[in-house]
PDB file of C-alpha atoms in Angstrom:
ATOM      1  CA  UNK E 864     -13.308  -4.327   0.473  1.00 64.00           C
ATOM      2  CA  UNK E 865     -13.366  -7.645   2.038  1.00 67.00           C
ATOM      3  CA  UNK E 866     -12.983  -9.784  -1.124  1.00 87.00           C
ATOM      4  CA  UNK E 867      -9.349  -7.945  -1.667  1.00 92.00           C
ATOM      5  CA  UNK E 868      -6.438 -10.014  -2.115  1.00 94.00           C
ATOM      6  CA  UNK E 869      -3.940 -10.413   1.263  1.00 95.00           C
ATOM      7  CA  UNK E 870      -1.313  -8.621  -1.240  1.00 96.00           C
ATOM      8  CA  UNK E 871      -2.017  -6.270  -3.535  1.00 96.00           C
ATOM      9  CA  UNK E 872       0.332  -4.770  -6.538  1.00 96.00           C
ATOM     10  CA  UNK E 873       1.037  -1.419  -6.956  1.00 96.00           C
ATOM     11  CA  UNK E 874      -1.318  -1.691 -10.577  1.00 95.00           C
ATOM     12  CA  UNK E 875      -4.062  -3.267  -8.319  1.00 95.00           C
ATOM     13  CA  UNK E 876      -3.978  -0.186  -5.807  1.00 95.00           C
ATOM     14  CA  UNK E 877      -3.875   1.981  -8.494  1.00 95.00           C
ATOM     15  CA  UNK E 878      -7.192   0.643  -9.705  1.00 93.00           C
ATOM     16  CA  UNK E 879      -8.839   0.354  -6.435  1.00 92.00           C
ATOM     17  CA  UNK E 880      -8.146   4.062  -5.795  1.00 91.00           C
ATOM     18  CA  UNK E 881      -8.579   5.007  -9.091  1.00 89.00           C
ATOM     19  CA  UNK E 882      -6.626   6.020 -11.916  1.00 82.00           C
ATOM     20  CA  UNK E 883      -6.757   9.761 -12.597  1.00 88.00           C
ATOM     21  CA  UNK E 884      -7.200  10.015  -8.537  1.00 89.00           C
ATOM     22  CA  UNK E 885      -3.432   9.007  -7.655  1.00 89.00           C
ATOM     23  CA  UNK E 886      -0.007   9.264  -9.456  1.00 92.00           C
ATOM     24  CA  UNK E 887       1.990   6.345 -10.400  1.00 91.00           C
ATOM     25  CA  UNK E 888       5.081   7.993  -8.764  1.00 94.00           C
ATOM     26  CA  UNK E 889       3.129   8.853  -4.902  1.00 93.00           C
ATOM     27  CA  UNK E 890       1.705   4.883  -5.558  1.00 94.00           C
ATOM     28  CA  UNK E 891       5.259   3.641  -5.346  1.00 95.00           C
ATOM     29  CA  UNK E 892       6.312   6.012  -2.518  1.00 94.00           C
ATOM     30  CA  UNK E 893       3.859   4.409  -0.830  1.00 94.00           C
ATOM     31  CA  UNK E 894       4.568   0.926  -1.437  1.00 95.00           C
ATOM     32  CA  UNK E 895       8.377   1.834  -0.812  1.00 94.00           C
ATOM     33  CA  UNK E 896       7.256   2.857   2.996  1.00 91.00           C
ATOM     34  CA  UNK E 897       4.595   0.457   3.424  1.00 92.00           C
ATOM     35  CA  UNK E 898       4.823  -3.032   0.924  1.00 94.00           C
ATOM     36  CA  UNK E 899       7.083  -5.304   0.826  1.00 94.00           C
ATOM     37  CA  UNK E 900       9.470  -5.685  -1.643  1.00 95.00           C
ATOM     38  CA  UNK E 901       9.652  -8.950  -3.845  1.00 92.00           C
ATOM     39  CA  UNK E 902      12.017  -9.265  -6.158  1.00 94.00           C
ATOM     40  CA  UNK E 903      11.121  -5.731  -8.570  1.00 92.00           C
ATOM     41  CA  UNK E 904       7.517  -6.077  -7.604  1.00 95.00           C
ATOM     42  CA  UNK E 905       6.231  -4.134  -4.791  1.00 97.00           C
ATOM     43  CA  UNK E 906       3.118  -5.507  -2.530  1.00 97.00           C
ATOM     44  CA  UNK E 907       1.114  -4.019  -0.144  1.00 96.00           C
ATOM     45  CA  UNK E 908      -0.902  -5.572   2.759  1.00 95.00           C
ATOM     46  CA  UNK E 909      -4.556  -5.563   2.715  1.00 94.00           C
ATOM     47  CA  UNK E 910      -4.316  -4.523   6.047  1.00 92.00           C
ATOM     48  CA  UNK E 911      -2.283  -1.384   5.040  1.00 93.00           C
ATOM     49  CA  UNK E 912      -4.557  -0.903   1.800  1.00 94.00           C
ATOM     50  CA  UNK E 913      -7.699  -0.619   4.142  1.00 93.00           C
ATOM     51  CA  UNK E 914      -6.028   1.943   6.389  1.00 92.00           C
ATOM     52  CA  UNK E 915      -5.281   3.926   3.559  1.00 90.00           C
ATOM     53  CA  UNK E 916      -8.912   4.229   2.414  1.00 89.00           C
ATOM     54  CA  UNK E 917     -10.479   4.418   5.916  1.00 91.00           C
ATOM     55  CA  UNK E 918      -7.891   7.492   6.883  1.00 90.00           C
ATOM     56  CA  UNK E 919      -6.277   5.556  10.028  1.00 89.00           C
ATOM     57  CA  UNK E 920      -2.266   5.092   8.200  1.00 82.00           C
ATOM     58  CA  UNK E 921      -1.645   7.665  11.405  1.00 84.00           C
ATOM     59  CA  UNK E 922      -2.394   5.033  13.620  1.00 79.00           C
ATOM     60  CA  UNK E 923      -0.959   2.012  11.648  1.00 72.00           C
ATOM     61  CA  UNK E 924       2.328   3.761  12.003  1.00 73.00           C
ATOM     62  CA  UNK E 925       2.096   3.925  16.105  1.00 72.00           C
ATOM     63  CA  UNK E 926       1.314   0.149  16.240  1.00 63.00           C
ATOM     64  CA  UNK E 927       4.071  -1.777  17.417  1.00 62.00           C
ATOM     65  CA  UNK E 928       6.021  -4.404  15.680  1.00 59.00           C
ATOM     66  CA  UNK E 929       4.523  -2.155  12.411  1.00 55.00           C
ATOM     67  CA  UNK E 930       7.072   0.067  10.945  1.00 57.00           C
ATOM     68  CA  UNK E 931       7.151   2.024   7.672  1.00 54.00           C
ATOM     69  CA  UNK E 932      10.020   1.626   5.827  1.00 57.00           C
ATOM     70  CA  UNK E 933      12.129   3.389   3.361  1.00 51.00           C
ATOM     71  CA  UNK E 934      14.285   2.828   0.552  1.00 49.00           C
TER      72      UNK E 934
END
């Protein structure tokens, strides 16, 4: 996990979690509440990619000066 890019796409999550694990639809959800928006491309920080895997977006979402967005 430590060679992953600072940003990842939405298609690059997808792959790191797996295809047939995850929905295209729930991926951008997430990105919407979490990435950053560029232009029509979504990214989303390593940082918030690794919570997602280790189970700690909880506690991402109580750290100051981190907010999930929305639409």
């Amino acid at each position: 996990m430590e060679s992953l890019p600072p940003l990842l796409t939405v298609k690059e999550l997808k792959e790191l979690l797996g295809a047939e694990r995850v929905g295209r639809e729930a991926l951008y959800a997430f990105a919407r509440k979490f990435g950053v928006r560029f232009g029509k491309r979504y990214l989303i920080p390593r940082q918030v990619v690794l919570a997602l895997v280790e189970g700690r977006l909880e506690e991402l979402e109580k750290t100051p000066g981190v907010e999930a967005r929305g639409r």
